[in-house]
Short mmCIF file of C-alpha atoms and ligand atoms in Angstrom, two decimals:
data_model
loop_
_atom_site.label_atom_id
_atom_site.label_comp_id
_atom_site.label_asym_id
_atom_site.label_seq_id
_atom_site.Cartn_x
_atom_site.Cartn_y
_atom_site.Cartn_z
CA MET A 228 105.63 97.29 101.33
CA VAL A 229 108.44 98.52 103.07
CA SER A 230 112.28 98.81 102.37
CA VAL A 231 115.57 99.06 103.55
CA SER A 232 115.42 100.42 107.43
CA SER A 233 118.02 103.03 108.09
CA GLY A 234 117.61 106.73 109.23
CA ASP A 235 114.17 106.49 110.44
CA ASN A 236 114.01 106.71 113.97
CA VAL A 237 117.26 104.54 114.33
CA ASP A 238 120.06 105.39 116.41
CA PHE A 239 123.14 104.35 114.56
CA ASN A 240 125.82 106.03 116.61
CA THR A 241 127.52 103.44 119.10
CA GLN A 242 128.31 106.39 121.60
CA GLY A 243 131.90 104.64 122.49
CA LYS A 244 130.06 101.11 123.18
CA ILE A 245 131.91 98.33 121.81
CA GLN A 246 129.48 96.31 119.30
CA GLN A 247 129.11 92.95 120.22
CA VAL A 248 129.13 91.16 116.70
CA THR A 249 127.54 87.58 115.56
CA ILE A 250 128.88 86.24 112.23
CA LEU A 251 126.42 83.19 111.08
CA GLY A 252 128.66 81.46 108.47
CA ALA A 253 131.87 82.76 109.95
CA THR A 254 134.00 80.41 108.44
CA GLY A 255 132.76 81.26 104.60
CA THR A 256 134.30 84.11 102.57
CA ILE A 257 131.99 86.89 103.91
CA GLY A 258 132.49 85.82 107.32
CA THR A 259 136.18 85.72 107.32
CA GLN A 260 136.20 89.13 105.71
CA THR A 261 133.93 90.36 108.29
CA LEU A 262 136.42 89.14 111.13
CA ASP A 263 139.03 90.83 108.69
CA VAL A 264 137.33 94.19 108.78
CA MET A 265 136.29 93.63 112.60
CA SER A 266 139.88 92.92 113.88
CA GLN A 267 141.06 96.61 112.10
CA HIS A 268 138.90 98.15 114.51
CA PRO A 269 138.99 96.35 118.16
CA GLU A 270 138.03 99.54 119.99
CA ARG A 271 134.71 99.11 118.28
CA PHE A 272 133.96 95.49 117.90
CA GLU A 273 133.91 92.35 119.76
CA VAL A 274 133.38 89.03 118.26
CA PHE A 275 129.92 87.55 120.43
CA ALA A 276 129.71 84.27 118.56
CA LEU A 277 130.83 82.50 115.31
CA THR A 278 128.90 79.64 113.80
CA ALA A 279 129.06 77.44 110.85
CA ASN A 280 127.55 74.11 109.41
CA ALA A 281 129.84 71.18 109.95
CA ASN A 282 133.48 72.80 109.59
CA VAL A 283 134.90 71.75 113.05
CA GLN A 284 138.80 72.49 111.92
CA GLY A 285 137.64 76.24 110.30
CA LEU A 286 135.78 76.95 113.37
CA PHE A 287 138.29 75.64 116.00
CA ASP A 288 140.95 77.99 114.41
CA LEU A 289 138.34 81.00 114.24
CA CYS A 290 137.72 80.62 118.23
CA VAL A 291 141.71 80.03 118.94
CA LYS A 292 141.89 83.47 117.20
CA TYR A 293 138.70 85.70 118.00
CA LYS A 294 137.72 84.10 121.42
CA PRO A 295 133.96 84.32 121.06
CA ARG A 296 131.61 83.71 124.01
CA TYR A 297 129.74 81.35 121.52
CA ALA A 298 130.65 78.91 118.89
CA VAL A 299 127.78 77.22 117.15
CA LEU A 300 127.96 74.12 114.81
CA LEU A 301 124.96 72.71 112.81
CA SER A 302 125.99 69.77 113.33
CA ALA A 303 125.95 67.68 116.60
CA SER A 304 128.97 65.28 116.04
CA ALA A 305 131.01 68.36 114.92
CA ALA A 306 129.89 70.49 117.93
CA THR A 307 130.89 67.73 120.28
CA SER A 308 134.37 67.42 118.57
CA LEU A 309 134.64 71.07 118.80
CA GLU A 310 133.91 71.02 122.13
CA THR A 311 136.70 68.58 123.16
CA GLN A 312 139.06 70.55 120.91
CA LEU A 313 138.85 74.09 122.41
CA LYS A 314 138.76 72.50 126.17
CA ASN A 315 142.26 70.91 125.33
CA ALA A 316 143.46 73.66 123.74
CA GLY A 317 142.29 76.21 126.66
CA VAL A 318 139.77 78.70 125.07
CA VAL A 319 136.91 79.25 126.93
CA THR A 320 134.06 79.11 124.02
CA THR A 321 130.67 77.68 124.88
CA VAL A 322 129.89 75.45 122.05
CA LEU A 323 126.37 75.06 120.58
CA GLN A 324 124.56 73.09 118.40
CA GLY A 325 121.61 72.98 115.95
CA GLU A 326 119.40 75.53 114.20
CA SER A 327 117.61 76.88 117.48
CA ALA A 328 121.24 77.90 118.71
CA LEU A 329 121.95 79.46 115.30
CA CYS A 330 118.35 81.86 116.35
CA GLU A 331 119.63 81.78 119.63
CA VAL A 332 123.09 83.67 118.99
CA ALA A 333 121.09 85.99 116.33
CA SER A 334 118.57 87.19 118.56
CA HIS A 335 120.86 87.20 121.91
CA GLN A 336 120.07 90.02 124.01
CA ASP A 337 124.01 91.12 124.45
CA VAL A 338 124.14 91.27 120.49
CA ASP A 339 124.38 94.20 118.59
CA VAL A 340 125.08 93.26 114.88
CA VAL A 341 124.24 90.11 113.28
CA MET A 342 126.15 89.25 110.06
CA ALA A 343 124.30 86.82 108.03
CA ALA A 344 126.28 85.40 106.06
CA ILE A 345 124.80 81.60 106.04
CA VAL A 346 124.57 80.27 102.32
CA GLY A 347 121.09 79.21 100.86
CA ALA A 348 117.98 78.64 102.32
CA ALA A 349 119.76 77.71 105.68
CA GLY A 350 120.01 81.36 106.75
CA LEU A 351 116.48 82.35 106.86
CA HIS A 352 115.54 81.16 110.61
CA PRO A 353 118.74 83.05 111.87
CA ALA A 354 118.20 86.07 109.83
CA MET A 355 114.21 85.86 111.23
CA ALA A 356 115.35 85.63 114.25
CA ALA A 357 117.73 88.70 114.37
CA ALA A 358 114.98 90.62 112.62
CA LYS A 359 112.22 89.68 114.94
CA ALA A 360 114.91 90.84 118.11
CA GLY A 361 115.63 93.93 116.68
CA LYS A 362 119.30 93.56 115.63
CA ARG A 363 121.44 95.39 113.48
CA ILE A 364 121.54 93.02 110.47
CA LEU A 365 124.04 93.20 107.74
CA LEU A 366 122.67 90.77 104.82
CA ALA A 367 124.83 88.93 102.82
CA ASN A 368 122.74 85.78 102.59
CA LYS A 369 120.40 86.90 99.67
CA GLU A 370 118.25 83.80 99.55
CA THR A 371 116.57 85.08 102.75
CA LEU A 372 114.93 88.00 100.72
CA VAL A 373 114.15 85.82 97.73
CA MET A 374 112.62 83.05 99.99
CA ALA A 375 110.45 85.33 102.37
CA GLY A 376 111.10 88.94 101.24
CA ASN A 377 107.81 90.02 102.57
CA LEU A 378 107.94 87.89 106.13
CA PHE A 379 111.30 89.07 106.35
CA MET A 380 110.85 92.75 105.57
CA GLN A 381 107.58 93.01 108.19
CA ALA A 382 109.99 91.36 110.62
CA VAL A 383 112.49 94.11 110.34
CA THR A 384 109.67 96.57 110.83
CA ASP A 385 108.09 94.69 113.50
CA GLY A 386 111.01 94.24 115.73
CA GLY A 387 112.58 97.40 114.60
CA ALA A 388 115.46 96.41 113.06
CA THR A 389 118.24 97.96 110.90
CA LEU A 390 118.80 96.00 108.09
CA LEU A 391 122.17 97.06 105.71
CA PRO A 392 122.44 94.91 102.43
CA ILE A 393 126.11 93.43 102.03
CA ASP A 394 125.88 92.38 98.55
CA SER A 395 128.09 94.72 96.78
CA GLU A 396 125.30 95.82 94.43
CA HIS A 397 122.81 96.60 97.01
CA ASN A 398 125.21 97.88 99.18
CA ALA A 399 126.06 100.44 96.31
CA ILE A 400 122.12 101.16 95.74
CA PHE A 401 122.03 102.19 99.09
CA GLN A 402 125.20 104.14 98.76
CA VAL A 403 123.77 106.24 95.69
CA MET A 404 119.63 106.52 97.02
CA PRO A 405 119.20 108.15 100.27
CA TYR A 406 116.66 106.15 101.44
CA GLN A 407 113.29 106.74 102.85
CA ARG A 408 111.12 103.90 104.60
CA SER A 409 107.56 103.33 103.14
CA ARG A 410 108.14 105.25 99.59
CA VAL A 411 108.08 103.76 96.44
CA LEU A 412 110.80 105.14 93.73
CA ALA A 413 108.98 107.44 91.57
CA ASP A 414 107.92 109.17 95.18
CA ILE A 415 111.82 110.04 95.79
CA GLY A 416 112.35 110.86 92.37
CA VAL A 417 114.46 107.72 91.11
CA LYS A 418 113.55 106.32 87.66
CA ARG A 419 115.38 103.10 87.56
CA ILE A 420 118.03 100.85 89.19
CA LEU A 421 121.03 99.57 87.37
CA LEU A 422 122.34 96.27 88.53
CA THR A 423 125.79 95.58 87.04
CA ALA A 424 126.87 92.10 86.67
CA SER A 425 130.43 90.87 85.76
CA GLY A 426 128.93 88.23 83.37
CA GLY A 427 131.05 85.66 85.10
CA PRO A 428 133.69 83.02 83.63
CA PHE A 429 131.18 82.20 80.77
CA ARG A 430 130.10 85.95 79.41
CA ASN A 431 131.91 85.44 75.72
CA ALA A 432 131.07 81.84 75.51
CA SER A 433 128.69 80.11 73.01
CA MET A 434 125.80 78.37 73.35
CA GLU A 435 127.66 75.18 72.41
CA GLN A 436 130.33 75.73 74.40
CA LEU A 437 127.97 76.27 77.49
CA GLN A 438 126.85 72.90 76.96
CA HIS A 439 130.04 71.42 77.44
CA VAL A 440 131.48 74.00 80.53
CA THR A 441 133.38 72.11 83.42
CA ARG A 442 132.97 72.42 87.17
CA ALA A 443 136.42 73.75 87.34
CA GLN A 444 135.54 76.15 84.52
CA ALA A 445 132.73 77.58 86.31
CA LEU A 446 134.36 77.61 89.92
CA ASN A 447 136.77 80.40 88.43
CA HIS A 448 135.51 83.72 88.86
CA PRO A 449 137.19 86.52 86.75
CA ASN A 450 136.52 89.05 89.58
CA TRP A 451 135.16 87.71 92.73
CA VAL A 452 136.79 85.43 95.51
CA MET A 453 133.23 83.71 96.91
CA GLY A 454 132.08 80.30 98.19
CA PRO A 455 131.11 77.63 95.56
CA LYS A 456 127.46 78.21 95.32
CA ILE A 457 127.41 81.66 94.70
CA THR A 458 130.02 81.28 92.48
CA ILE A 459 128.19 78.52 90.31
CA ASP A 460 125.19 81.38 90.40
CA SER A 461 127.25 84.31 88.96
CA ALA A 462 128.34 81.56 86.41
CA SER A 463 124.75 81.03 85.38
CA MET A 464 123.53 84.43 86.22
CA MET A 465 121.04 83.31 88.13
CA ASN A 466 123.10 85.12 91.26
CA LYS A 467 121.79 88.19 89.33
CA GLY A 468 118.38 86.77 89.15
CA LEU A 469 118.41 86.90 92.66
CA GLU A 470 119.68 89.87 93.32
CA VAL A 471 116.83 91.60 91.09
CA ILE A 472 114.37 89.75 93.61
CA GLU A 473 116.48 90.90 96.57
CA ALA A 474 116.50 94.82 95.35
CA HIS A 475 112.91 94.39 94.61
CA TRP A 476 112.25 93.60 98.06
CA LEU A 477 115.37 96.17 99.87
CA PHE A 478 114.37 99.29 97.74
CA ASN A 479 110.52 98.66 96.86
CA ALA A 480 110.90 98.57 93.23
CA SER A 481 109.47 96.62 90.66
CA SER A 482 110.86 94.31 88.12
CA ALA A 483 110.35 97.02 85.37
CA GLN A 484 112.53 99.38 87.31
CA ILE A 485 115.13 97.06 87.95
CA GLU A 486 117.69 96.71 84.78
CA VAL A 487 120.71 94.51 84.49
CA LEU A 488 123.75 95.58 83.00
CA VAL A 489 126.65 93.42 82.09
CA HIS A 490 130.03 95.42 82.93
CA PRO A 491 132.97 93.23 82.94
CA GLN A 492 135.55 95.00 85.16
CA SER A 493 133.00 94.74 88.24
CA VAL A 494 134.24 98.34 89.37
CA ILE A 495 130.81 100.00 89.31
CA HIS A 496 129.01 98.11 91.86
CA SER A 497 125.53 99.43 90.32
CA MET A 498 124.15 102.94 89.82
CA VAL A 499 120.61 104.80 90.05
CA GLU A 500 119.28 106.77 87.48
CA TYR A 501 116.95 109.74 88.81
CA ASN A 502 114.27 111.95 87.00
CA ASP A 503 116.43 114.87 86.17
CA GLY A 504 118.96 112.28 84.32
CA SER A 505 121.35 112.41 86.82
CA VAL A 506 122.97 108.33 87.44
CA LEU A 507 124.86 107.90 90.60
CA ALA A 508 127.46 105.40 90.47
CA GLN A 509 129.48 103.63 93.49
CA MET A 510 132.66 102.22 92.26
CA GLY A 511 135.66 100.11 93.92
CA ASN A 512 137.65 97.43 93.77
CA PRO A 513 135.86 94.25 93.81
CA ASP A 514 136.76 93.43 97.54
CA MET A 515 133.34 92.65 99.79
CA ARG A 516 135.26 94.45 102.42
CA THR A 517 134.20 97.39 101.31
CA PRO A 518 130.23 96.58 101.65
CA ILE A 519 131.00 94.84 105.08
CA ALA A 520 132.83 97.67 106.48
CA TYR A 521 130.28 100.40 105.25
CA GLY A 522 127.70 97.87 107.11
CA LEU A 523 129.85 97.34 110.19
CA GLY A 524 130.42 101.53 110.31
CA TYR A 525 127.29 102.95 108.81
CA PRO A 526 127.02 105.78 108.93
CA ASP A 527 130.90 106.24 109.50
CA ARG A 528 133.35 104.91 106.99
CA LEU A 529 135.80 102.38 108.66
CA ILE A 530 139.18 101.70 107.08
CA SER A 531 138.48 98.28 105.37
CA GLY A 532 141.78 97.19 103.97
CA VAL A 533 140.52 97.81 100.53
CA SER A 534 143.08 99.15 98.11
CA SER A 535 142.56 102.43 96.30
CA LEU A 536 140.95 102.33 92.85
CA ASP A 537 143.45 102.68 90.03
CA LEU A 538 141.24 104.06 87.26
CA LEU A 539 144.52 104.57 85.01
CA LYS A 540 145.23 100.95 85.63
CA VAL A 541 141.81 99.93 85.07
CA GLY A 542 141.86 101.96 81.88
CA ARG A 543 138.30 101.57 80.86
CA LEU A 544 134.88 100.64 81.44
CA ASP A 545 132.63 98.47 79.43
CA PHE A 546 128.88 97.65 79.44
CA CYS A 547 126.81 95.10 77.57
CA ALA A 548 123.26 94.02 77.69
CA PRO A 549 122.99 90.43 79.31
CA ASP A 550 121.91 87.32 76.90
CA GLN A 551 119.01 85.96 78.49
CA ASN A 552 118.73 83.17 76.07
CA LYS A 553 122.67 82.09 77.02
CA PHE A 554 121.45 82.48 80.59
CA PRO A 555 118.03 81.70 81.14
CA CYS A 556 118.47 81.65 84.72
CA LEU A 557 118.16 85.35 84.60
CA ARG A 558 115.00 85.24 82.90
CA LEU A 559 113.36 82.86 84.94
CA ALA A 560 114.31 84.88 87.98
CA TYR A 561 112.61 87.89 86.60
CA GLU A 562 109.76 85.56 85.70
CA ALA A 563 109.40 84.21 89.58
CA LEU A 564 109.45 88.07 90.61
CA ASP A 565 106.57 88.62 88.50
CA ALA A 566 104.74 85.43 89.21
CA GLY A 567 105.10 86.69 93.35
CA GLY A 568 103.77 84.49 96.16
CA THR A 569 105.73 81.60 96.56
CA ALA A 570 107.61 81.32 92.92
CA PRO A 571 110.60 82.99 94.23
CA ALA A 572 111.04 80.43 96.67
CA ILE A 573 110.83 77.27 94.38
CA LEU A 574 113.08 79.13 91.95
CA ASN A 575 115.50 79.08 94.98
CA ALA A 576 115.06 75.42 96.15
CA SER A 577 115.29 74.47 92.95
CA ASN A 578 118.36 76.33 91.87
CA GLU A 579 119.99 75.18 95.13
CA ILE A 580 119.23 71.45 94.20
CA ALA A 581 120.66 72.37 90.34
CA VAL A 582 124.24 73.80 91.99
CA GLU A 583 124.92 70.86 94.20
CA ALA A 584 124.24 68.50 91.32
CA PHE A 585 126.35 70.59 89.18
CA LEU A 586 128.78 70.76 91.89
CA ALA A 587 128.88 66.94 92.26
CA ASP A 588 129.32 66.60 88.58
CA LYS A 589 125.88 65.16 88.20
CA ILE A 590 124.44 67.37 85.78
CA GLY A 591 125.82 69.62 82.64
CA PHE A 592 125.75 73.50 83.17
CA MET A 593 122.54 73.89 80.91
CA ASP A 594 120.68 71.45 82.85
CA ILE A 595 120.69 73.96 85.82
CA PRO A 596 117.78 76.33 84.26
CA ALA A 597 116.28 73.21 82.89
CA LEU A 598 115.91 71.68 85.98
CA ILE A 599 114.36 75.11 87.72
CA GLU A 600 112.38 75.50 84.56
CA THR A 601 110.54 72.22 84.72
CA VAL A 602 110.16 72.62 88.20
CA LEU A 603 108.82 75.89 88.40
CA SER A 604 106.42 75.09 85.65
CA LYS A 605 104.94 72.47 87.69
CA ALA A 606 104.70 73.97 90.82
CA ASN A 607 101.57 75.59 92.06
CA VAL A 608 102.37 78.89 92.93
CA GLU A 609 100.33 80.15 96.15
CA ALA A 610 100.52 83.69 97.93
CA VAL A 611 102.85 83.57 100.84
CA THR A 612 101.48 83.53 104.35
CA SER A 613 103.70 81.84 106.76
CA ILE A 614 107.27 80.84 107.40
CA ALA A 615 106.25 77.52 107.91
CA GLN A 616 104.35 77.29 104.33
CA LEU A 617 107.60 78.27 102.97
CA VAL A 618 109.39 75.59 104.43
CA GLU A 619 107.14 73.36 103.25
CA VAL A 620 107.05 74.87 99.85
CA ASP A 621 110.86 74.65 99.96
CA ALA A 622 111.06 71.18 100.95
CA ASP A 623 108.31 70.22 98.15
CA ALA A 624 110.35 72.02 95.68
CA ARG A 625 113.69 69.99 96.40
CA ARG A 626 111.71 66.81 95.81
CA ALA A 627 110.77 67.83 92.37
CA ALA A 628 114.00 68.59 91.55
CA THR A 629 115.64 65.63 93.04
CA HIS A 630 112.93 63.86 91.29
CA TRP A 631 114.01 65.69 87.91
CA LEU A 632 117.64 64.70 88.69
CA ASN A 633 116.75 61.13 89.14
CA THR A 634 114.31 60.57 85.92
CA LEU A 635 117.74 62.29 83.97
CA ALA A 636 120.09 59.70 85.70
CA CYS A 637 117.46 56.83 84.56
CA ALA A 638 117.65 58.04 81.27
CA HIS A 639 121.59 57.87 80.84
P1 NDP B 104 130.54 80.22 101.71
O1 NDP B 104 130.54 78.82 101.23
O2 NDP B 104 131.96 80.80 101.68
O3 NDP B 104 130.30 80.02 103.24
C1 NDP B 104 129.14 79.78 103.74
C2 NDP B 104 128.87 79.60 104.95
O4 NDP B 104 127.90 79.26 105.70
C3 NDP B 104 129.85 78.97 105.80
O5 NDP B 104 130.29 79.27 107.33
C4 NDP B 104 129.22 77.70 106.54
O6 NDP B 104 129.61 76.91 107.35
C5 NDP B 104 127.91 77.89 106.54
N1 NDP B 104 126.69 77.13 106.24
C6 NDP B 104 126.49 76.26 105.03
N2 NDP B 104 125.38 75.37 105.28
C7 NDP B 104 124.97 75.81 106.29
C8 NDP B 104 123.72 75.28 107.23
N3 NDP B 104 122.97 74.34 106.61
N4 NDP B 104 123.74 76.02 108.28
C9 NDP B 104 124.59 76.61 109.01
N5 NDP B 104 125.53 77.30 108.27
C10 NDP B 104 125.80 76.93 107.37
O7 NDP B 104 129.89 81.32 101.19
P2 NDP B 104 129.92 82.71 101.45
O8 NDP B 104 130.42 83.39 101.95
O9 NDP B 104 130.26 83.23 99.63
O10 NDP B 104 128.40 83.24 100.87
C11 NDP B 104 127.64 83.30 101.86
C12 NDP B 104 126.32 84.24 101.50
O11 NDP B 104 126.65 85.53 101.00
C13 NDP B 104 125.53 83.43 100.43
O12 NDP B 104 124.26 83.66 101.03
C14 NDP B 104 125.95 84.70 99.01
O13 NDP B 104 125.04 84.14 98.21
C15 NDP B 104 126.61 85.53 99.87
N6 NDP B 104 127.25 86.67 99.40
C16 NDP B 104 128.34 86.16 99.28
C17 NDP B 104 129.40 87.04 98.55
C18 NDP B 104 130.68 86.80 98.62
O14 NDP B 104 131.68 87.55 97.64
N7 NDP B 104 131.02 85.40 98.59
C19 NDP B 104 128.83 88.18 98.01
C20 NDP B 104 127.57 88.62 98.11
C21 NDP B 104 126.58 88.12 98.69
P3 NDP B 104 130.78 75.25 106.51
O15 NDP B 104 132.03 75.87 106.50
O16 NDP B 104 130.62 74.73 107.93
O17 NDP B 104 130.27 74.68 105.78
#
């Protein structure tokens, strides 16, 4: 197993060269915050390419402002429309379309840094392309590691890429755990990783209340402003489950070494406990520009625009254990990690379908874990051999999840 690539034989010093940055998922919350941090350091970064799914207006506005060399949309019709609008506005940006173009701008020889911030399994191929091409990858798209952790980490090593975790928890762990490639935690004196979780909007809800929570309530996260999919994942605690799997791959940690701790203030972003009893925590206001700036500047510390942490104002830091009965998604993720092989990919795909259905008001909140558990229990878990296999596994799990939804709709 390999772990996060940093220090070993990698030259991080930009030596004054302006870094060319591709932002995959530029119109999203991580994408726009990345642009915000970059624009505070024009002497260090230039926008090479910006990508989105089908959001023509959002990408148009970003192209007018940042004038990237390339803009990529997944949808062909959206790309045609963007091309026309940019031409009319006199913006010289080449517009490309499709998944192969996403991979192209992630692996282009002129690119130094790739922010992988597409949401969901759709981020896998471009992230793999960046890994194989040896880029500095700022990984926000946790689904890549959940689906294809071993293949992705191998591609990072083989491609000579540098992987910096952007998820605030993993970024925190990375900051407090001097990394050593290919070594297990015990060898570097680490006892366990404490992954903090806000507990989401339903931390204090009863089982009964959870049956009836609405989409609007689930989208109302108490501490973080995020895209809709991760916000629902946070409410169900699947987000923390995905992060447990992510931590497993990034830090060479077994599931038993990763403990989830609910910390409602989201001030401590995670902790590492060492054998000597030391517990190191990384703290800060809940603002993704901190880990983004850390990834962009590493090993330098850049100004991010994040305000100072006022501990007097915070006043207190609370902790409690997660309730896996109320939040079965967390248990399901641990089980998928322990099952290994294709189980996490099946978990991820069925979760994406469940979240989509919940956001479309087709199912209730507690149907999310029910759907995932059914799909996982019926799936044939195999060893992971290739990305092509994972693409098939992902499609099969989505079909099984859709079948479950159709059956539920008929029953009503
Ligand atoms: P958003 O929903 O805000 O943005 C998603 C981005 O991905 C948009 O640019 C969207 O384009 C693009 N996109 C969506 N589907 C596709 C597709 N099929 N192909 C290509 N591009 C696509 O998500 P977030 O920024 O919140 O999250 C991005 C990733 O970062 C997720 O994996 C999330 O788990 C992770 N993350 C996010 C955090 C946060 O604070 N937001 C914190 C930690 C991790 P379009 O606008 O056209 O839809």
